mmCIF file of C-alpha atoms and ligand atoms in Angstrom:
data_model
loop_
_atom_site.group_PDB
_atom_site.id
_atom_site.type_symbol
_atom_site.label_atom_id
_atom_site.label_comp_id
_atom_site.label_asym_id
_atom_site.label_seq_id
_atom_site.Cartn_x
_atom_site.Cartn_y
_atom_site.Cartn_z
ATOM 1 C CA UNK A 1 63.322 12.362 17.904
ATOM 2 C CA UNK A 2 60.992 11.252 15.088
ATOM 3 C CA UNK A 3 59.918 7.608 15.397
ATOM 4 C CA UNK A 4 57.290 7.706 12.633
ATOM 5 C CA UNK A 5 57.082 7.265 8.845
ATOM 6 C CA UNK A 6 58.762 9.830 6.614
ATOM 7 C CA UNK A 7 55.976 10.525 4.118
ATOM 8 C CA UNK A 8 52.322 11.017 5.068
ATOM 9 C CA UNK A 9 49.304 11.253 2.795
ATOM 10 C CA UNK A 10 47.753 14.662 3.496
ATOM 11 C CA UNK A 11 44.044 14.577 4.438
ATOM 12 C CA UNK A 12 43.854 10.914 3.482
ATOM 13 C CA UNK A 13 44.473 10.774 -0.229
ATOM 14 C CA UNK A 14 45.927 14.209 -0.902
ATOM 15 C CA UNK A 15 44.348 15.837 -3.940
ATOM 16 C CA UNK A 16 43.543 12.527 -5.625
ATOM 17 C CA UNK A 17 40.330 11.906 -3.702
ATOM 18 C CA UNK A 18 37.958 13.951 -1.547
ATOM 19 C CA UNK A 19 39.900 15.105 1.503
ATOM 20 C CA UNK A 20 39.209 13.708 4.953
ATOM 21 C CA UNK A 21 36.977 10.872 3.770
ATOM 22 C CA UNK A 22 37.223 7.104 3.932
ATOM 23 C CA UNK A 23 37.530 7.100 0.139
ATOM 24 C CA UNK A 24 40.513 9.441 0.472
ATOM 25 C CA UNK A 25 42.086 7.223 3.098
ATOM 26 C CA UNK A 26 41.620 4.165 0.899
ATOM 27 C CA UNK A 27 43.117 6.041 -2.068
ATOM 28 C CA UNK A 28 46.200 6.781 0.008
ATOM 29 C CA UNK A 29 46.412 3.151 1.067
ATOM 30 C CA UNK A 30 46.072 2.042 -2.571
ATOM 31 C CA UNK A 31 49.139 4.184 -3.309
ATOM 32 C CA UNK A 32 50.977 2.255 -0.591
ATOM 33 C CA UNK A 33 50.706 4.799 2.223
ATOM 34 C CA UNK A 34 50.520 3.526 5.775
ATOM 35 C CA UNK A 35 50.738 6.980 7.373
ATOM 36 C CA UNK A 36 48.157 9.726 7.170
ATOM 37 C CA UNK A 37 47.455 13.270 8.321
ATOM 38 C CA UNK A 38 43.843 14.315 8.810
ATOM 39 C CA UNK A 39 41.808 17.024 10.525
ATOM 40 C CA UNK A 40 39.394 16.623 13.417
ATOM 41 C CA UNK A 41 36.854 19.004 14.971
ATOM 42 C CA UNK A 42 33.876 18.720 17.265
ATOM 43 C CA UNK A 43 30.270 18.608 16.145
ATOM 44 C CA UNK A 44 27.568 20.349 18.198
ATOM 45 C CA UNK A 45 27.078 17.298 20.411
ATOM 46 C CA UNK A 46 30.796 17.213 21.232
ATOM 47 C CA UNK A 47 31.450 14.188 19.020
ATOM 48 C CA UNK A 48 34.596 14.603 16.884
ATOM 49 C CA UNK A 49 34.303 14.356 13.108
ATOM 50 C CA UNK A 50 36.915 14.326 10.356
ATOM 51 C CA UNK A 51 36.756 17.652 8.563
ATOM 52 C CA UNK A 52 39.037 20.538 7.645
ATOM 53 C CA UNK A 53 36.850 23.628 7.279
ATOM 54 C CA UNK A 54 34.914 24.818 10.329
ATOM 55 C CA UNK A 55 31.971 25.632 8.051
ATOM 56 C CA UNK A 56 29.915 23.934 5.376
ATOM 57 C CA UNK A 57 29.942 24.981 1.731
ATOM 58 C CA UNK A 58 33.233 23.807 0.253
ATOM 59 C CA UNK A 59 33.486 20.062 0.851
ATOM 60 C CA UNK A 60 29.948 19.582 2.142
ATOM 61 C CA UNK A 61 26.887 21.270 0.659
ATOM 62 C CA UNK A 62 24.981 23.572 2.947
ATOM 63 C CA UNK A 63 25.577 26.561 5.161
ATOM 64 C CA UNK A 64 26.568 27.304 8.719
ATOM 65 C CA UNK A 65 29.274 25.965 10.963
ATOM 66 C CA UNK A 66 30.232 22.375 11.627
ATOM 67 C CA UNK A 67 29.455 23.149 15.230
ATOM 68 C CA UNK A 68 25.816 23.934 14.328
ATOM 69 C CA UNK A 69 25.201 20.236 13.561
ATOM 70 C CA UNK A 70 25.320 17.001 15.515
ATOM 71 C CA UNK A 71 27.848 14.409 14.378
ATOM 72 C CA UNK A 72 25.242 12.046 12.946
ATOM 73 C CA UNK A 73 23.727 14.893 10.939
ATOM 74 C CA UNK A 74 27.164 15.598 9.479
ATOM 75 C CA UNK A 75 27.740 11.895 8.866
ATOM 76 C CA UNK A 76 24.630 11.888 6.675
ATOM 77 C CA UNK A 77 25.989 14.714 4.506
ATOM 78 C CA UNK A 78 27.815 14.331 1.189
ATOM 79 C CA UNK A 79 31.534 15.050 1.569
ATOM 80 C CA UNK A 80 32.490 13.520 -1.787
ATOM 81 C CA UNK A 81 30.215 14.955 -4.475
ATOM 82 C CA UNK A 82 32.165 18.218 -4.700
ATOM 83 C CA UNK A 83 35.189 16.222 -5.833
ATOM 84 C CA UNK A 84 33.478 14.108 -8.456
ATOM 85 C CA UNK A 85 30.318 12.183 -9.217
ATOM 86 C CA UNK A 86 32.068 8.900 -8.419
ATOM 87 C CA UNK A 87 32.388 10.014 -4.796
ATOM 88 C CA UNK A 88 28.836 11.241 -4.297
ATOM 89 C CA UNK A 89 27.391 10.181 -0.971
ATOM 90 C CA UNK A 90 30.791 9.727 0.677
ATOM 91 C CA UNK A 91 30.013 10.711 4.285
ATOM 92 C CA UNK A 92 31.774 13.001 6.730
ATOM 93 C CA UNK A 93 33.575 10.351 8.824
ATOM 94 C CA UNK A 94 33.181 10.113 12.556
ATOM 95 C CA UNK A 95 36.643 10.415 14.093
ATOM 96 C CA UNK A 96 36.273 7.149 16.017
ATOM 97 C CA UNK A 97 35.416 5.179 12.890
ATOM 98 C CA UNK A 98 38.179 6.757 10.841
ATOM 99 C CA UNK A 99 40.781 6.176 13.566
ATOM 100 C CA UNK A 100 39.655 2.615 14.190
ATOM 101 C CA UNK A 101 39.955 1.831 10.491
ATOM 102 C CA UNK A 102 43.483 3.256 10.465
ATOM 103 C CA UNK A 103 44.455 1.280 13.531
ATOM 104 C CA UNK A 104 42.975 -1.953 12.161
ATOM 105 C CA UNK A 105 44.923 -1.512 8.908
ATOM 106 C CA UNK A 106 48.225 -0.434 10.432
ATOM 107 C CA UNK A 107 47.987 3.139 9.179
ATOM 108 C CA UNK A 108 49.860 5.504 11.455
ATOM 109 C CA UNK A 109 48.025 8.741 12.247
ATOM 110 C CA UNK A 110 48.959 12.367 12.620
ATOM 111 C CA UNK A 111 45.688 13.710 13.972
ATOM 112 C CA UNK A 112 45.405 17.447 13.508
ATOM 113 C CA UNK A 113 43.179 19.077 16.116
ATOM 114 C CA UNK A 114 41.198 21.757 14.278
ATOM 115 C CA UNK A 115 39.023 23.353 16.938
ATOM 116 C CA UNK A 116 36.217 25.708 16.065
ATOM 117 C CA UNK A 117 36.947 29.091 17.689
ATOM 118 C CA UNK A 118 35.990 28.916 21.354
ATOM 119 C CA UNK A 119 36.213 25.122 21.521
ATOM 120 C CA UNK A 120 39.988 24.741 21.709
ATOM 121 C CA UNK A 121 40.246 23.083 25.123
ATOM 122 C CA UNK A 122 37.218 20.877 24.580
ATOM 123 C CA UNK A 123 38.503 19.678 21.205
ATOM 124 C CA UNK A 124 42.009 18.885 22.456
ATOM 125 C CA UNK A 125 40.694 17.115 25.540
ATOM 126 C CA UNK A 126 38.027 15.073 23.765
ATOM 127 C CA UNK A 127 40.230 13.838 20.927
ATOM 128 C CA UNK A 128 43.138 13.087 23.269
ATOM 129 C CA UNK A 129 40.889 11.108 25.614
ATOM 130 C CA UNK A 130 39.486 8.983 22.791
ATOM 131 C CA UNK A 131 42.846 8.427 21.089
ATOM 132 C CA UNK A 132 44.546 7.513 24.378
ATOM 133 C CA UNK A 133 41.801 4.990 25.166
ATOM 134 C CA UNK A 134 42.070 3.497 21.686
ATOM 135 C CA UNK A 135 45.850 3.081 22.044
ATOM 136 C CA UNK A 136 45.958 2.336 25.778
ATOM 137 C CA UNK A 137 47.657 -1.035 25.295
ATOM 138 C CA UNK A 138 50.325 0.304 22.948
ATOM 139 C CA UNK A 139 51.025 3.257 25.234
ATOM 140 C CA UNK A 140 51.260 1.039 28.311
ATOM 141 C CA UNK A 141 53.647 -1.290 26.476
ATOM 142 C CA UNK A 142 55.841 1.630 25.414
ATOM 143 C CA UNK A 143 55.056 1.084 21.719
ATOM 144 C CA UNK A 144 55.093 4.809 21.091
ATOM 145 C CA UNK A 145 55.745 4.526 17.363
ATOM 146 C CA UNK A 146 52.275 3.065 16.915
ATOM 147 C CA UNK A 147 50.392 5.700 18.897
ATOM 148 C CA UNK A 148 49.072 8.694 16.974
ATOM 149 C CA UNK A 149 50.690 12.098 17.105
ATOM 150 C CA UNK A 150 48.324 14.970 17.947
ATOM 151 C CA UNK A 151 49.212 18.247 16.264
ATOM 152 C CA UNK A 152 47.535 21.632 16.335
ATOM 153 C CA UNK A 153 47.912 25.297 15.549
ATOM 154 C CA UNK A 154 45.989 25.832 18.792
ATOM 155 C CA UNK A 155 48.200 26.049 21.842
ATOM 156 C CA UNK A 156 45.157 25.652 24.103
ATOM 157 C CA UNK A 157 44.066 22.474 22.323
ATOM 158 C CA UNK A 158 47.533 21.017 22.889
ATOM 159 C CA UNK A 159 47.584 22.100 26.539
ATOM 160 C CA UNK A 160 44.261 20.405 27.062
ATOM 161 C CA UNK A 161 45.450 17.248 25.274
ATOM 162 C CA UNK A 162 48.492 17.159 27.536
ATOM 163 C CA UNK A 163 46.291 17.553 30.593
ATOM 164 C CA UNK A 164 43.956 14.719 29.590
ATOM 165 C CA UNK A 165 46.478 12.290 28.078
ATOM 166 C CA UNK A 166 50.066 13.307 28.833
ATOM 167 C CA UNK A 167 51.308 9.951 27.508
ATOM 168 C CA UNK A 168 50.069 10.727 23.989
ATOM 169 C CA UNK A 169 52.683 12.598 21.908
ATOM 170 C CA UNK A 170 51.966 16.130 20.710
ATOM 171 C CA UNK A 171 53.322 18.456 18.025
ATOM 172 C CA UNK A 172 53.133 22.236 17.667
ATOM 173 C CA UNK A 173 51.867 23.316 14.263
ATOM 174 C CA UNK A 174 53.244 26.680 13.228
ATOM 175 C CA UNK A 175 52.977 28.285 9.833
ATOM 176 C CA UNK A 176 56.367 29.846 10.382
ATOM 177 C CA UNK A 177 58.564 29.485 13.412
ATOM 178 C CA UNK A 178 57.957 32.378 15.823
ATOM 179 C CA UNK A 179 60.876 33.648 17.927
ATOM 180 C CA UNK A 180 59.432 31.917 21.006
ATOM 181 C CA UNK A 181 58.800 28.574 19.270
ATOM 182 C CA UNK A 182 60.865 26.595 21.744
ATOM 183 C CA UNK A 183 59.099 28.001 24.814
ATOM 184 C CA UNK A 184 55.742 27.177 23.249
ATOM 185 C CA UNK A 185 56.871 23.677 22.363
ATOM 186 C CA UNK A 186 58.199 23.024 25.857
ATOM 187 C CA UNK A 187 54.978 24.301 27.425
ATOM 188 C CA UNK A 188 52.965 21.556 25.758
ATOM 189 C CA UNK A 189 55.847 19.060 26.032
ATOM 190 C CA UNK A 190 55.842 18.659 22.270
ATOM 191 C CA UNK A 191 57.688 15.811 20.613
ATOM 192 C CA UNK A 192 57.819 17.591 17.278
ATOM 193 C CA UNK A 193 57.445 20.873 15.441
ATOM 194 C CA UNK A 194 55.277 20.976 12.300
ATOM 195 C CA UNK A 195 55.860 23.903 9.963
ATOM 196 C CA UNK A 196 54.888 25.146 6.524
ATOM 197 C CA UNK A 197 57.889 24.222 4.391
ATOM 198 C CA UNK A 198 57.574 27.484 2.436
ATOM 199 C CA UNK A 199 58.714 29.491 5.457
ATOM 200 C CA UNK A 200 61.392 27.140 6.768
ATOM 201 C CA UNK A 201 65.049 28.132 6.507
ATOM 202 C CA UNK A 202 67.939 25.625 6.790
ATOM 203 C CA UNK A 203 69.253 27.301 9.932
ATOM 204 C CA UNK A 204 65.863 26.962 11.616
ATOM 205 C CA UNK A 205 65.702 23.291 10.674
ATOM 206 C CA UNK A 206 69.070 22.864 12.297
ATOM 207 C CA UNK A 207 67.964 24.676 15.465
ATOM 208 C CA UNK A 208 64.822 22.597 15.868
ATOM 209 C CA UNK A 209 66.733 19.349 15.437
ATOM 210 C CA UNK A 210 69.557 20.486 17.732
ATOM 211 C CA UNK A 211 66.968 21.247 20.428
ATOM 212 C CA UNK A 212 65.856 17.610 20.242
ATOM 213 C CA UNK A 213 62.486 17.922 18.489
ATOM 214 C CA UNK A 214 61.167 16.021 15.522
ATOM 215 C CA UNK A 215 60.670 18.260 12.487
ATOM 216 C CA UNK A 216 57.790 17.814 10.057
ATOM 217 C CA UNK A 217 56.799 19.941 7.056
ATOM 218 C CA UNK A 218 53.474 20.490 5.347
ATOM 219 C CA UNK A 219 52.505 20.237 2.463
ATOM 220 C CA UNK A 220 55.291 19.216 0.082
ATOM 221 C CA UNK A 221 54.175 18.461 -3.461
ATOM 222 C CA UNK A 222 57.408 18.514 -5.442
ATOM 223 C CA UNK A 223 60.038 15.792 -5.262
ATOM 224 C CA UNK A 224 62.988 18.184 -5.592
ATOM 225 C CA UNK A 225 61.725 20.268 -2.680
ATOM 226 C CA UNK A 226 61.103 17.162 -0.580
ATOM 227 C CA UNK A 227 64.688 16.061 -1.177
ATOM 228 C CA UNK A 228 66.015 19.476 -0.219
ATOM 229 C CA UNK A 229 64.060 19.474 3.030
ATOM 230 C CA UNK A 230 65.279 15.996 3.938
ATOM 231 C CA UNK A 231 68.825 17.231 3.264
ATOM 232 C CA UNK A 232 68.227 20.028 5.766
ATOM 233 C CA UNK A 233 67.404 17.461 8.418
ATOM 234 C CA UNK A 234 63.616 17.523 8.169
ATOM 235 C CA UNK A 235 62.358 14.183 9.456
ATOM 236 C CA UNK A 236 59.078 13.860 7.622
ATOM 237 C CA UNK A 237 56.434 15.639 5.578
ATOM 238 C CA UNK A 238 52.949 15.238 4.213
ATOM 239 C CA UNK A 239 52.028 15.485 0.564
ATOM 240 C CA UNK A 240 48.958 16.072 -1.563
ATOM 241 C CA UNK A 241 50.674 14.477 -4.545
ATOM 242 C CA UNK A 242 50.636 10.869 -3.504
ATOM 243 C CA UNK A 243 50.990 10.031 -7.192
ATOM 244 C CA UNK A 244 54.346 11.851 -7.477
ATOM 245 C CA UNK A 245 55.825 11.241 -4.032
ATOM 246 C CA UNK A 246 55.393 7.730 -2.708
ATOM 247 C CA UNK A 247 55.621 6.381 0.833
ATOM 248 C CA UNK A 248 59.186 5.165 0.268
ATOM 249 C CA UNK A 249 60.444 8.455 -1.130
ATOM 250 C CA UNK A 250 64.034 9.310 -0.234
HETATM 251 O O1 G3P B 301 48.886 19.240 9.526
HETATM 252 C C1 G3P B 301 49.497 19.870 8.466
HETATM 253 C C2 G3P B 301 48.536 20.615 7.586
HETATM 254 O O2 G3P B 301 47.409 19.803 7.326
HETATM 255 C C3 G3P B 301 48.108 21.921 8.183
HETATM 256 O O3 G3P B 301 47.321 22.701 7.355
HETATM 257 O O4 G3P B 301 45.161 23.580 6.549
HETATM 258 O O5 G3P B 301 46.093 21.529 5.518
HETATM 259 O O6 G3P B 301 45.181 21.444 7.812
HETATM 260 P P1 G3P B 301 45.882 22.287 6.788
HETATM 261 MG MG1 MG B 302 45.613 19.394 8.404
#
């Protein structure tokens, strides 16, 4: 069952602002979004930061891996200049700050665990522990629709998240559904399956829903395709084109 919003702004503000930054998040909110997907990984000191690539060079100038730097070093780097001069100096957000801002402004979160290779368990455990503490009251009160959903391509990250915070919902991210998708989903007690819409077939959508899971697609940037997926029974999706597909899309 899917208890969350139907349309999520991908990486904060989609392709209309630098991804995974506070400016991106605010851009999404300006477009009316109150649901967001973003990526989280661990810095060298084990502190989670909001970033997609496991290395510097694309969204942040420099070289090496995210895991070669402490979180405060990353937070002093420019994650906005690559997108445009107006965003120069936009920092790499600390996960805690980003999540607290979302919570304070009623923005629901799909937190994607993006572990650097070798840090799968640590990433899943750390982020789950922090998120569960942040939403302890909501979880205790059974307000599950407000708690974030942790998703990951990494099975180990999800296993670790389940271990640390079983009460926090999880989702299996899969580019395309493998034959053993249901076994994998049950192993981590997933609430939902997140797939690349390009590989999804209507019959698979039906199977996932019939098995009782929520079904989410990434990253849908055309309205006609979004409509088709919703017709297939897809519960929700994220989009880069927050200018074309609004939060109330149906
Ligand atoms: O969580 C859905 C989607 O964000 C997965 O792919 O590479 O954009 O993080 P990516
Ligand atoms: Mg992502």
